[in-house]
Tab-separated table of C-alpha atoms in Angstrom:
chain	number	residue	atom	x	y	z
A	1	MET	CA	7.776	8.698	19.040
A	2	SER	CA	7.402	7.866	22.695
A	3	ASP	CA	8.003	4.390	24.095
A	4	ALA	CA	4.316	3.554	23.740
A	5	SER	CA	3.344	1.320	20.866
A	6	ALA	CA	1.712	2.723	17.768
A	7	GLY	CA	-1.492	0.937	18.768
A	8	ASP	CA	-1.450	2.516	22.249
A	9	LEU	CA	-0.915	5.947	20.725
A	10	GLY	CA	-3.833	5.384	18.383
A	11	GLU	CA	-6.071	4.523	21.346
A	12	GLU	CA	-4.896	7.618	23.186
A	13	ARG	CA	-5.783	9.816	20.236
A	14	ARG	CA	-9.229	8.266	19.979
A	15	ARG	CA	-9.810	8.917	23.692
A	16	LYS	CA	-8.924	12.551	23.219
A	17	LEU	CA	-11.272	12.652	20.233
A	18	GLU	CA	-14.142	11.492	22.437
A	19	GLN	CA	-13.174	14.044	25.087
A	20	LEU	CA	-13.386	16.793	22.452
A	21	ARG	CA	-16.864	15.636	21.534
A	22	ALA	CA	-17.855	15.554	25.204
A	23	LEU	CA	-16.960	19.255	25.380
A	24	GLY	CA	-19.344	19.904	22.486
A	25	VAL	CA	-16.482	20.480	20.028
A	26	ASP	CA	-16.815	19.329	16.402
A	27	PRO	CA	-13.396	17.726	15.718
A	28	TRP	CA	-13.751	18.362	11.970
A	29	PRO	CA	-15.631	21.648	11.384
A	30	SER	CA	-16.248	23.012	7.888
A	31	GLN	CA	-14.065	26.118	7.768
A	32	PHE	CA	-11.870	28.704	9.431
A	33	ALA	CA	-12.768	31.973	7.764
A	34	GLY	CA	-10.379	34.888	7.402
A	35	ARG	CA	-7.211	32.811	7.660
A	36	GLU	CA	-3.915	34.423	6.675
A	37	GLU	CA	-0.808	32.531	5.536
A	38	ILE	CA	1.981	32.461	8.082
A	39	ALA	CA	4.523	33.849	5.622
A	40	THR	CA	2.473	37.036	5.292
A	41	LEU	CA	2.502	37.579	9.051
A	42	LEU	CA	6.218	37.457	9.726
A	43	PRO	CA	7.096	40.771	8.001
A	44	ARG	CA	4.307	42.458	9.998
A	45	VAL	CA	5.592	41.538	13.447
A	46	ASP	CA	7.496	44.811	13.724
A	47	ALA	CA	5.603	46.872	11.147
A	48	GLN	CA	2.193	46.205	12.734
A	49	PRO	CA	2.765	45.202	16.363
A	50	SER	CA	-0.298	43.961	18.236
A	51	ALA	CA	-2.268	43.506	15.017
A	52	THR	CA	-5.129	41.020	15.268
A	53	VAL	CA	-4.532	37.987	13.019
A	54	ARG	CA	-6.128	34.634	12.221
A	55	VAL	CA	-3.865	31.706	11.410
A	56	ALA	CA	-4.392	27.984	10.930
A	57	GLY	CA	-2.190	24.985	10.341
A	58	ARG	CA	-0.777	21.769	11.749
A	59	ILE	CA	0.688	21.532	15.233
A	60	ALA	CA	4.347	20.604	14.705
A	61	ALA	CA	5.419	20.823	18.352
A	62	ARG	CA	4.067	21.756	21.784
A	63	ARG	CA	5.781	22.990	24.946
A	64	ASP	CA	3.886	23.044	28.241
A	65	MET	CA	5.083	25.793	30.561
A	66	GLY	CA	3.264	25.204	33.826
A	67	ALA	CA	-0.402	25.146	34.732
A	68	SER	CA	-1.667	27.926	32.511
A	69	LEU	CA	0.737	28.394	29.603
A	70	VAL	CA	1.431	26.296	26.487
A	71	PHE	CA	3.379	27.128	23.324
A	72	PHE	CA	2.665	25.543	19.940
A	73	ASP	CA	4.699	25.546	16.744
A	74	LEU	CA	2.148	26.019	13.979
A	75	VAL	CA	3.016	25.249	10.338
A	76	ASP	CA	1.196	25.804	7.070
A	77	GLN	CA	2.366	25.545	3.465
A	78	SER	CA	4.072	28.923	3.676
A	79	GLY	CA	5.999	28.676	6.941
A	80	ARG	CA	6.062	28.266	10.721
A	81	ILE	CA	5.161	30.530	13.652
A	82	GLN	CA	4.933	30.182	17.411
A	83	VAL	CA	1.552	30.455	19.125
A	84	MET	CA	1.196	31.170	22.848
A	85	VAL	CA	-1.987	30.040	24.585
A	86	ARG	CA	-3.015	31.245	28.024
A	87	LYS	CA	-6.378	31.437	29.759
A	88	ASP	CA	-7.280	34.330	27.443
A	89	VAL	CA	-8.798	31.731	25.073
A	90	GLY	CA	-11.530	30.888	27.600
A	91	GLU	CA	-12.064	27.914	29.854
A	92	THR	CA	-12.985	25.435	27.109
A	93	GLY	CA	-10.285	26.619	24.733
A	94	HIS	CA	-7.669	26.468	27.462
A	95	ALA	CA	-8.717	22.934	28.425
A	96	ILE	CA	-8.432	21.849	24.806
A	97	ALA	CA	-4.984	23.399	24.437
A	98	LYS	CA	-3.610	21.930	27.664
A	99	LYS	CA	-5.110	18.439	27.570
A	100	LEU	CA	-6.427	17.496	24.137
A	101	VAL	CA	-4.263	19.061	21.410
A	102	GLN	CA	-1.597	16.702	20.077
A	103	VAL	CA	1.178	17.049	17.549
A	104	GLY	CA	-0.352	16.475	14.109
A	105	ASP	CA	-3.706	18.101	14.907
A	106	ILE	CA	-4.835	21.072	12.821
A	107	LEU	CA	-5.937	24.176	14.724
A	108	GLY	CA	-6.940	27.736	14.037
A	109	PHE	CA	-6.041	30.678	16.260
A	110	GLU	CA	-7.021	34.308	16.508
A	111	GLY	CA	-4.785	36.632	18.460
A	112	THR	CA	-2.339	39.501	18.459
A	113	LEU	CA	0.948	39.450	16.626
A	114	ALA	CA	4.034	40.439	18.619
A	115	ARG	CA	7.392	39.233	19.888
A	116	THR	CA	8.108	37.389	23.110
A	117	LYS	CA	10.793	38.440	25.581
A	118	THR	CA	13.175	36.181	23.658
A	119	ASN	CA	12.327	38.096	20.446
A	120	GLU	CA	10.386	35.201	18.875
A	121	PRO	CA	7.566	36.216	16.470
A	122	THR	CA	4.446	34.890	18.181
A	123	VAL	CA	0.667	34.896	17.955
A	124	PHE	CA	-0.711	35.573	21.437
A	125	ALA	CA	-3.944	33.627	21.111
A	126	THR	CA	-7.289	34.989	22.247
A	127	LYS	CA	-9.402	32.367	20.436
A	128	LEU	CA	-8.779	28.737	19.533
A	129	GLU	CA	-10.633	26.412	17.168
A	130	HIS	CA	-9.928	22.709	16.750
A	131	LEU	CA	-10.152	22.079	12.978
A	132	ALA	CA	-9.043	18.457	12.401
A	133	LYS	CA	-8.035	15.676	14.771
A	134	SER	CA	-5.104	13.505	13.716
A	135	LEU	CA	-5.812	9.922	14.711
A	136	ARG	CA	-2.324	8.764	13.784
A	137	GLU	CA	1.007	9.674	15.279
A	138	PRO	CA	2.939	11.879	12.815
A	139	PRO	CA	6.460	10.930	11.660
A	140	GLU	CA	9.167	11.309	14.278
A	141	LYS	CA	10.076	14.991	14.364
A	142	ARG	CA	13.848	14.942	13.893
A	143	HIS	CA	14.129	12.448	11.055
A	144	GLY	CA	10.677	12.231	9.483
A	145	VAL	CA	9.994	9.401	7.050
A	146	THR	CA	13.459	8.255	6.025
A	147	ASP	CA	12.722	4.893	4.383
A	148	VAL	CA	12.765	5.608	0.642
A	149	GLU	CA	9.972	3.172	-0.200
A	150	LEU	CA	7.759	4.588	2.522
A	151	ARG	CA	8.410	8.130	1.349
A	152	TYR	CA	6.933	7.344	-2.066
A	153	ARG	CA	4.188	5.050	-0.793
A	154	TYR	CA	2.957	7.417	1.927
A	155	ARG	CA	3.603	10.717	0.203
A	156	HIS	CA	1.372	12.626	2.643
A	157	LEU	CA	3.779	11.738	5.459
A	158	ASP	CA	6.764	12.575	3.282
A	159	LEU	CA	5.368	16.016	2.494
A	160	MET	CA	4.400	16.556	6.116
A	161	SER	CA	7.863	15.828	7.459
A	162	HIS	CA	10.065	17.124	4.621
A	163	PRO	CA	9.154	20.657	3.471
A	164	GLU	CA	11.967	20.509	0.909
A	165	VAL	CA	10.058	17.723	-0.883
A	166	ARG	CA	7.170	20.136	-1.353
A	167	ASP	CA	9.628	22.564	-2.945
A	168	GLY	CA	10.301	20.029	-5.710
A	169	PHE	CA	6.634	19.816	-6.588
A	170	VAL	CA	6.227	23.581	-6.461
A	171	LEU	CA	9.098	23.695	-8.997
A	172	ARG	CA	7.262	21.182	-11.189
A	173	SER	CA	4.076	23.267	-11.144
A	174	ARG	CA	5.972	26.426	-12.063
A	175	VAL	CA	7.924	24.714	-14.857
A	176	ILE	CA	4.695	23.466	-16.446
A	177	HIS	CA	3.111	26.902	-16.044
A	178	ASP	CA	6.085	28.569	-17.719
A	179	LEU	CA	6.200	26.000	-20.515
A	180	ARG	CA	2.534	26.666	-21.277
A	181	ALA	CA	3.084	30.418	-21.195
A	182	ILE	CA	6.118	30.281	-23.519
A	183	LEU	CA	4.286	28.165	-26.096
A	184	ALA	CA	1.127	30.271	-25.886
A	185	ALA	CA	3.207	33.412	-26.481
A	186	LYS	CA	4.559	31.767	-29.637
A	187	GLY	CA	1.060	31.153	-30.948
A	188	PHE	CA	0.627	27.498	-29.974
A	189	LEU	CA	-2.876	26.437	-28.999
A	190	GLU	CA	-3.273	24.012	-26.097
A	191	VAL	CA	-5.668	21.175	-26.891
A	192	GLU	CA	-6.873	17.911	-25.386
A	193	THR	CA	-7.031	14.613	-27.220
A	194	PRO	CA	-8.384	11.188	-26.171
A	195	MET	CA	-6.683	9.016	-23.576
A	196	LEU	CA	-8.616	5.937	-24.692
A	197	HIS	CA	-7.426	4.762	-28.110
A	198	PRO	CA	-8.863	2.009	-30.287
A	199	ILE	CA	-5.344	1.306	-31.633
A	200	ALA	CA	-2.171	1.800	-29.620
A	201	GLY	CA	0.148	3.976	-31.691
A	202	GLY	CA	2.400	7.003	-31.784
A	203	ALA	CA	5.339	5.357	-29.994
A	204	ALA	CA	7.029	2.000	-29.505
A	205	ALA	CA	5.699	0.741	-26.173
A	206	ARG	CA	3.488	-1.918	-24.609
A	207	PRO	CA	0.042	-0.458	-23.915
A	208	PHE	CA	-2.360	-0.960	-21.037
A	209	THR	CA	-5.597	-2.562	-22.216
A	210	THR	CA	-9.085	-1.827	-20.926
A	211	HIS	CA	-12.618	-2.656	-22.073
A	212	HIS	CA	-15.623	-0.482	-22.816
A	213	ASN	CA	-18.691	-2.437	-21.736
A	214	THR	CA	-21.388	-0.573	-23.659
A	215	LEU	CA	-19.554	-0.743	-26.973
A	216	ASP	CA	-18.068	-4.153	-26.103
A	217	MET	CA	-14.671	-3.147	-27.410
A	218	ASP	CA	-11.107	-3.236	-26.146
A	219	LEU	CA	-9.357	0.102	-25.822
A	220	TYR	CA	-5.828	1.166	-24.919
A	221	LEU	CA	-4.621	3.840	-22.549
A	222	ARG	CA	-2.688	6.137	-24.814
A	223	ILE	CA	1.043	5.680	-25.168
A	224	ALA	CA	1.283	9.021	-27.021
A	225	PRO	CA	-1.129	11.723	-28.256
A	226	GLU	CA	0.767	12.090	-31.540
A	227	LEU	CA	-1.629	10.656	-34.104
A	228	TYR	CA	-4.576	12.691	-32.838
A	229	LEU	CA	-2.581	15.914	-32.670
A	230	LYS	CA	-1.476	15.469	-36.282
A	231	ARG	CA	-5.091	15.003	-37.334
A	232	LEU	CA	-5.562	18.579	-36.086
A	233	LEU	CA	-2.909	19.764	-38.548
A	234	VAL	CA	-4.926	18.130	-41.312
A	235	GLY	CA	-7.997	19.956	-40.019
A	236	GLY	CA	-6.353	23.379	-40.276
A	237	PHE	CA	-4.677	24.070	-36.951
A	238	GLU	CA	-1.033	25.026	-37.482
A	239	LYS	CA	0.469	25.186	-33.973
A	240	VAL	CA	-0.901	22.865	-31.300
A	241	PHE	CA	0.389	21.321	-28.094
A	242	GLU	CA	-0.854	19.096	-25.318
A	243	ILE	CA	0.431	18.417	-21.808
A	244	GLY	CA	-1.002	15.251	-20.329
A	245	ARG	CA	-0.533	11.760	-18.998
A	246	VAL	CA	0.577	8.861	-21.158
A	247	PHE	CA	0.723	5.210	-20.119
A	248	ARG	CA	3.248	2.518	-21.006
A	249	ASN	CA	3.023	-1.012	-19.643
A	250	GLU	CA	6.724	-1.311	-18.981
A	251	GLY	CA	9.244	-1.480	-16.157
A	252	ILE	CA	9.830	0.840	-13.225
A	253	SER	CA	13.249	2.412	-12.702
A	254	PRO	CA	14.800	5.703	-11.568
A	255	ARG	CA	13.930	7.055	-15.037
A	256	HIS	CA	10.658	5.237	-15.770
A	257	ASN	CA	7.152	5.188	-14.338
A	258	PRO	CA	4.260	3.436	-16.133
A	259	GLU	CA	2.264	6.678	-16.196
A	260	PHE	CA	4.081	9.910	-16.840
A	261	THR	CA	3.512	13.382	-18.229
A	262	MET	CA	4.361	14.341	-21.786
A	263	MET	CA	4.292	17.622	-23.658
A	264	GLU	CA	3.829	17.152	-27.390
A	265	LEU	CA	3.620	19.934	-29.965
A	266	TYR	CA	3.148	20.040	-33.735
A	267	TRP	CA	4.101	22.985	-35.903
A	268	ALA	CA	3.023	23.258	-39.529
A	269	TYR	CA	5.329	24.383	-42.353
A	270	VAL	CA	8.622	23.799	-40.496
A	271	ASP	CA	10.999	20.830	-40.258
A	272	TYR	CA	12.996	19.219	-37.460
A	273	ARG	CA	15.666	21.930	-37.589
A	274	ALA	CA	13.221	24.657	-36.553
A	275	VAL	CA	11.933	22.337	-33.830
A	276	MET	CA	15.512	21.761	-32.657
A	277	ASP	CA	16.016	25.506	-32.333
A	278	LEU	CA	12.745	25.783	-30.398
A	279	THR	CA	13.731	22.914	-28.106
A	280	GLU	CA	17.029	24.591	-27.287
A	281	GLU	CA	15.233	27.853	-26.580
A	282	LEU	CA	12.754	26.107	-24.264
A	283	PHE	CA	15.440	24.362	-22.224
A	284	VAL	CA	17.678	27.426	-22.004
A	285	THR	CA	14.766	29.657	-20.945
A	286	LEU	CA	13.447	27.232	-18.339
A	287	ALA	CA	16.961	26.727	-16.941
A	288	LYS	CA	17.435	30.488	-16.610
A	289	ARG	CA	14.184	30.764	-14.682
A	290	HIS	CA	14.476	27.695	-12.480
A	291	THR	CA	18.171	27.227	-11.735
A	292	LYS	CA	20.613	29.554	-10.045
A	293	ASP	CA	22.899	30.189	-13.005
A	294	GLY	CA	21.646	28.088	-15.913
A	295	THR	CA	23.428	24.977	-14.652
A	296	THR	CA	22.183	22.070	-12.578
A	297	LYS	CA	23.791	19.367	-10.435
A	298	LEU	CA	22.852	15.737	-11.047
A	299	GLY	CA	24.794	13.783	-8.475
A	300	GLU	CA	28.424	14.763	-8.910
A	301	ARG	CA	27.877	16.091	-12.426
A	302	THR	CA	27.295	19.710	-13.338
A	303	ILE	CA	25.111	20.044	-16.433
A	304	ASP	CA	25.397	23.292	-18.394
A	305	LEU	CA	22.021	24.346	-19.817
A	306	ARG	CA	23.033	27.790	-21.016
A	307	GLY	CA	23.435	26.699	-24.649
A	308	PRO	CA	24.230	26.381	-27.447
A	309	PHE	CA	24.001	22.581	-27.350
A	310	ALA	CA	26.052	20.068	-29.310
A	311	ARG	CA	24.526	18.515	-32.451
A	312	ARG	CA	25.839	15.110	-33.549
A	313	THR	CA	24.635	12.414	-35.938
A	314	TYR	CA	23.572	8.976	-34.717
A	315	HIS	CA	26.078	7.066	-36.868
A	316	ASP	CA	28.997	9.342	-36.024
A	317	LEU	CA	28.383	8.830	-32.315
A	318	VAL	CA	28.217	5.042	-32.659
A	319	SER	CA	31.427	5.049	-34.671
A	320	GLU	CA	33.148	7.217	-32.066
A	321	HIS	CA	32.045	5.438	-28.904
A	322	ALA	CA	31.802	1.844	-30.157
A	323	GLY	CA	35.139	2.142	-31.940
A	324	ILE	CA	33.938	0.791	-35.300
A	325	ASP	CA	32.456	2.040	-38.570
A	326	ALA	CA	28.749	2.340	-37.856
A	327	ASN	CA	27.983	1.806	-41.558
A	328	ASP	CA	29.712	-1.613	-41.570
A	329	GLU	CA	27.134	-4.196	-40.483
A	330	ALA	CA	29.690	-6.959	-40.026
A	331	ALA	CA	31.739	-4.715	-37.742
A	332	LEU	CA	28.612	-3.829	-35.802
A	333	ARG	CA	27.820	-7.491	-35.197
A	334	ARG	CA	31.369	-8.285	-34.101
A	335	ARG	CA	31.386	-5.382	-31.661
A	336	ALA	CA	27.999	-6.381	-30.246
A	337	ALA	CA	29.294	-9.921	-29.684
A	338	GLU	CA	32.426	-8.582	-27.981
A	339	LEU	CA	30.253	-6.559	-25.620
A	340	GLY	CA	28.083	-9.573	-24.816
A	341	LEU	CA	24.886	-8.035	-26.183
A	342	GLU	CA	22.488	-10.947	-26.404
A	343	GLY	CA	19.647	-11.824	-28.748
A	344	LEU	CA	21.109	-10.086	-31.794
A	345	GLY	CA	22.297	-13.111	-33.803
A	346	LYS	CA	19.442	-13.019	-36.316
A	347	ALA	CA	18.398	-9.442	-35.668
A	348	PRO	CA	18.418	-6.982	-38.577
A	349	GLY	CA	21.364	-4.604	-38.839
A	350	TRP	CA	19.416	-1.610	-37.546
A	351	LYS	CA	18.599	-3.530	-34.370
A	352	VAL	CA	22.290	-4.198	-33.751
A	353	LEU	CA	23.075	-0.543	-34.399
A	354	GLU	CA	20.362	0.495	-31.946
A	355	ALA	CA	21.726	-1.859	-29.269
A	356	LEU	CA	25.228	-0.433	-29.671
A	357	PHE	CA	23.884	3.117	-29.463
A	358	GLU	CA	22.140	2.310	-26.178
A	359	GLU	CA	25.151	0.468	-24.780
A	360	CYS	CA	28.033	2.651	-25.944
A	361	VAL	CA	26.664	6.091	-26.731
A	362	GLU	CA	23.841	6.989	-24.367
A	363	PRO	CA	25.930	6.770	-21.166
A	364	GLN	CA	28.450	9.188	-22.707
A	365	LEU	CA	25.909	11.913	-23.520
A	366	ILE	CA	26.383	13.905	-20.329
A	367	GLN	CA	26.217	17.505	-21.506
A	368	PRO	CA	23.132	18.520	-23.534
A	369	THR	CA	23.375	16.979	-26.998
A	370	PHE	CA	21.047	16.728	-29.983
A	371	VAL	CA	21.458	13.378	-31.752
A	372	THR	CA	20.224	13.553	-35.356
A	373	HIS	CA	19.600	11.357	-38.417
A	374	TYR	CA	18.198	8.166	-36.915
A	375	PRO	CA	17.683	4.968	-38.910
A	376	THR	CA	14.336	4.888	-40.716
A	377	ALA	CA	13.595	1.417	-39.325
A	378	ILE	CA	13.233	2.768	-35.774
A	379	SER	CA	11.402	5.950	-36.786
A	380	PRO	CA	8.152	4.919	-38.522
A	381	LEU	CA	6.491	8.353	-38.296
A	382	SER	CA	9.458	10.446	-39.462
A	383	LYS	CA	10.158	11.972	-42.870
A	384	PRO	CA	13.190	10.480	-44.689
A	385	VAL	CA	16.305	12.519	-45.373
A	386	PRO	CA	16.240	13.597	-49.050
A	387	GLY	CA	18.406	11.201	-51.048
A	388	LYS	CA	18.996	8.940	-47.993
A	389	PRO	CA	15.851	6.890	-47.447
A	390	GLU	CA	17.589	4.761	-44.815
A	391	LEU	CA	17.770	7.829	-42.514
A	392	VAL	CA	15.124	10.196	-41.195
A	393	GLU	CA	14.969	13.847	-40.190
A	394	ARG	CA	14.781	13.127	-36.491
A	395	PHE	CA	16.573	14.116	-33.304
A	396	GLU	CA	16.582	13.067	-29.706
A	397	PHE	CA	17.861	15.359	-26.985
A	398	PHE	CA	20.093	13.836	-24.290
A	399	MET	CA	21.849	14.870	-21.129
A	400	ASN	CA	23.245	12.898	-18.196
A	401	GLY	CA	22.719	9.799	-20.348
A	402	TRP	CA	18.942	10.429	-20.352
A	403	GLU	CA	16.650	11.095	-23.282
A	404	LEU	CA	14.735	14.316	-22.594
A	405	ALA	CA	13.027	14.975	-25.924
A	406	ASN	CA	12.209	13.326	-29.243
A	407	ALA	CA	11.324	15.161	-32.437
A	408	PHE	CA	11.229	14.865	-36.213
A	409	SER	CA	9.965	16.183	-39.481
A	410	GLU	CA	6.585	14.466	-39.675
A	411	LEU	CA	5.953	11.893	-42.372
A	412	ASN	CA	2.937	13.174	-44.300
A	413	ASP	CA	3.018	10.815	-47.305
A	414	PRO	CA	-0.009	8.514	-46.760
A	415	VAL	CA	1.313	5.820	-49.120
A	416	GLU	CA	4.657	5.618	-47.339
A	417	GLN	CA	2.979	5.807	-43.935
A	418	LEU	CA	0.695	2.884	-44.774
A	419	ALA	CA	3.671	0.811	-45.931
A	420	ARG	CA	5.546	1.537	-42.694
A	421	PHE	CA	2.516	0.685	-40.553
A	422	GLU	CA	2.125	-2.617	-42.401
A	423	ALA	CA	5.815	-3.390	-41.887
A	424	GLN	CA	5.471	-2.625	-38.162
A	425	VAL	CA	2.491	-4.928	-37.760
A	426	ALA	CA	4.289	-7.692	-39.652
A	427	THR	CA	7.100	-7.747	-37.084
A	428	LYS	CA	4.633	-8.855	-34.369
A	429	ASP	CA	6.784	-6.885	-31.938
A	430	PRO	CA	4.800	-6.479	-28.670
A	431	GLU	CA	5.879	-2.834	-28.600
A	432	ALA	CA	4.581	-2.202	-32.131
A	433	PRO	CA	0.914	-1.644	-33.072
A	434	ALA	CA	-0.993	-4.893	-33.516
A	435	GLU	CA	-2.977	-3.464	-36.431
A	436	VAL	CA	-2.714	-0.711	-39.005
A	437	ASP	CA	-4.295	2.601	-38.028
A	438	HIS	CA	-6.239	3.064	-41.257
A	439	ASP	CA	-8.149	5.998	-39.781
A	440	TYR	CA	-4.905	7.962	-39.391
A	441	VAL	CA	-3.815	7.056	-42.935
A	442	LEU	CA	-7.218	8.233	-44.150
A	443	ALA	CA	-6.590	11.600	-42.451
A	444	LEU	CA	-3.197	11.898	-44.179
A	445	GLU	CA	-4.916	11.290	-47.512
A	446	SER	CA	-6.669	14.633	-47.015
A	447	ALA	CA	-3.199	16.261	-46.971
A	448	MET	CA	-1.275	17.190	-43.848
A	449	PRO	CA	1.061	20.149	-44.333
A	450	PRO	CA	4.800	19.640	-43.798
A	451	ALA	CA	5.384	19.888	-40.077
A	452	GLY	CA	7.750	19.320	-37.199
A	453	GLY	CA	6.760	17.614	-33.982
A	454	LEU	CA	8.300	17.469	-30.512
A	455	GLY	CA	7.767	15.445	-27.349
A	456	ILE	CA	9.325	16.382	-24.003
A	457	GLY	CA	9.045	14.214	-20.901
A	458	ILE	CA	7.920	16.612	-18.190
A	459	ASP	CA	9.009	14.358	-15.328
A	460	ARG	CA	12.578	14.083	-16.631
A	461	LEU	CA	12.649	17.802	-17.402
A	462	CYS	CA	11.816	18.449	-13.746
A	463	MET	CA	14.445	15.912	-12.682
A	464	VAL	CA	17.060	17.959	-14.513
A	465	LEU	CA	15.928	21.371	-13.291
A	466	GLY	CA	15.473	20.157	-9.725
A	467	GLY	CA	18.676	18.129	-9.577
A	468	PHE	CA	16.868	14.835	-8.894
A	469	LEU	CA	18.281	11.415	-9.769
A	470	SER	CA	14.976	9.540	-9.473
A	471	ILE	CA	11.800	10.205	-11.441
A	472	ARG	CA	9.864	9.372	-8.286
A	473	GLU	CA	11.021	12.680	-6.794
A	474	THR	CA	8.999	14.480	-9.483
A	475	ILE	CA	5.820	12.341	-9.415
A	476	LEU	CA	3.636	12.831	-6.360
A	477	PHE	CA	2.293	9.293	-6.296
A	478	PRO	CA	4.538	6.925	-8.272
A	479	LEU	CA	3.261	3.407	-8.822
A	480	ARG	CA	4.264	0.965	-6.078
A	481	ARG	CA	3.657	-2.707	-5.425
A	482	PRO	CA	0.794	-3.275	-2.950
A	483	LEU	CA	1.561	-3.957	0.669
A	484	ALA	CA	-0.095	-6.775	2.609
A	485	ALA	CA	-3.341	-5.384	3.968
A	486	SER	CA	-2.646	-5.932	7.640
A	487	ALA	CA	-3.417	-3.531	10.442
A	488	ASP	CA	0.015	-3.820	12.050
A	489	ARG	CA	1.785	-2.817	8.813
A	490	ALA	CA	-0.585	0.106	8.318
A	491	GLU	CA	0.150	1.264	11.870
A	492	GLY	CA	3.878	0.913	11.285
A	493	ALA	CA	3.720	2.883	8.047
A	494	ALA	CA	1.816	5.711	9.692
A	495	ASP	CA	4.427	5.805	12.425
A	496	GLY	CA	7.294	6.097	9.944
A	497	ALA	CA	8.557	2.609	10.711
A	498	ALA	CA	9.607	0.426	7.792
A	499	PRO	CA	7.204	-2.395	6.914
A	500	ALA	CA	8.360	-5.913	6.271
A	501	ALA	CA	10.092	-6.789	3.009
A	502	GLY	CA	8.000	-7.016	-0.115
A	503	THR	CA	7.736	-3.449	-1.213
């Protein structure tokens, strides 16, 4: 920015806006027909010299070269090109270019494509159209928006000043596209299920509550689509999946956002082992397509996604990394006390085991690893292991200490499912359902085929493939605390300056 204050710059831009209007120019016209992307022009500079082209984009820089000549750097989503404006654009167009166009404005040009004497690909403009006036000073050119909080809060400025940020979201779009295509090729049908649920279920999480006025009933933003997708298996579909938002009223961290994107699939007549094989295939295939060599860098760590992936049991991992026998409850409690894990004095044994897994095991799961055979107590929708009712046919998929996927053989015994729901409700755990979902049990009573289910967090998947350490690099508009609604802070944010504390 110049030495002028943000407020002064805003006034200057509004003056130029009025001057545009005085010339009879609409500062925000409806269209610029026949536009070509900049990236398509560059290969034609030598192949089609002097071709007439029409380009449009944001002014990233301007260079005045005397009374009659001005150069602009024009950028669009695909790239950047130089535009040279002389009096060829007419008296009004030339006046606009010399006096009224500012960095951040959006313009359209028609002209001939050629190289300058310095060999720079350039559009020699013959027509100029002002397409959108920027009333705020763009981020400072060299450094852009560097404050992390501002980058996420004002994503439009982040994207404007950091093209590499856009690359991350292009990756996300392509990963989701490929995931859909892979599943469709395997015969899975994409479906949509409700986001408003009368009972919060399908995962252990605090829900967001809302109210439907006409029906005068409380509803919950879904924490998982699981129970509706499994109703479709009862109805006769055999391979279904859904990609959509889920909502959990929990904390914010580099790995958590209260709304995030989940892919869930359900596959009739298979168990968790077939789903594990499918999960490995999905990750290996996506890594091949979206990383250089099937590996990715997360900080200083190199994660190998070429497969095959390790498969370990839950109890074996706790025994190994906690240094005790995971089947010995007394030993578990002693180890938890030694580690200073609080609130476990009267907790059931499975809760202590779970705490030790989170404390001792998860941080060690750096390379891709399937963890299998979870305790039944923490897996209320999973089918028990034959002959071992205390364990279920479930796996979670980890890497870099992060959970990327959760899957299991689906419990389809309505009597057992009802008993587990009732036990969940009895705990009065705020992350457990507050009431039994009798409607889902009723569906199971009509017979759901044996099936395997899988959930993959899309945001974390994109973190891995893109090499990001924060989930906020994969979500365009992550949730942020509100800023004080003051004009000076809004001006500062638009200028790329950090606001006061409180973000």
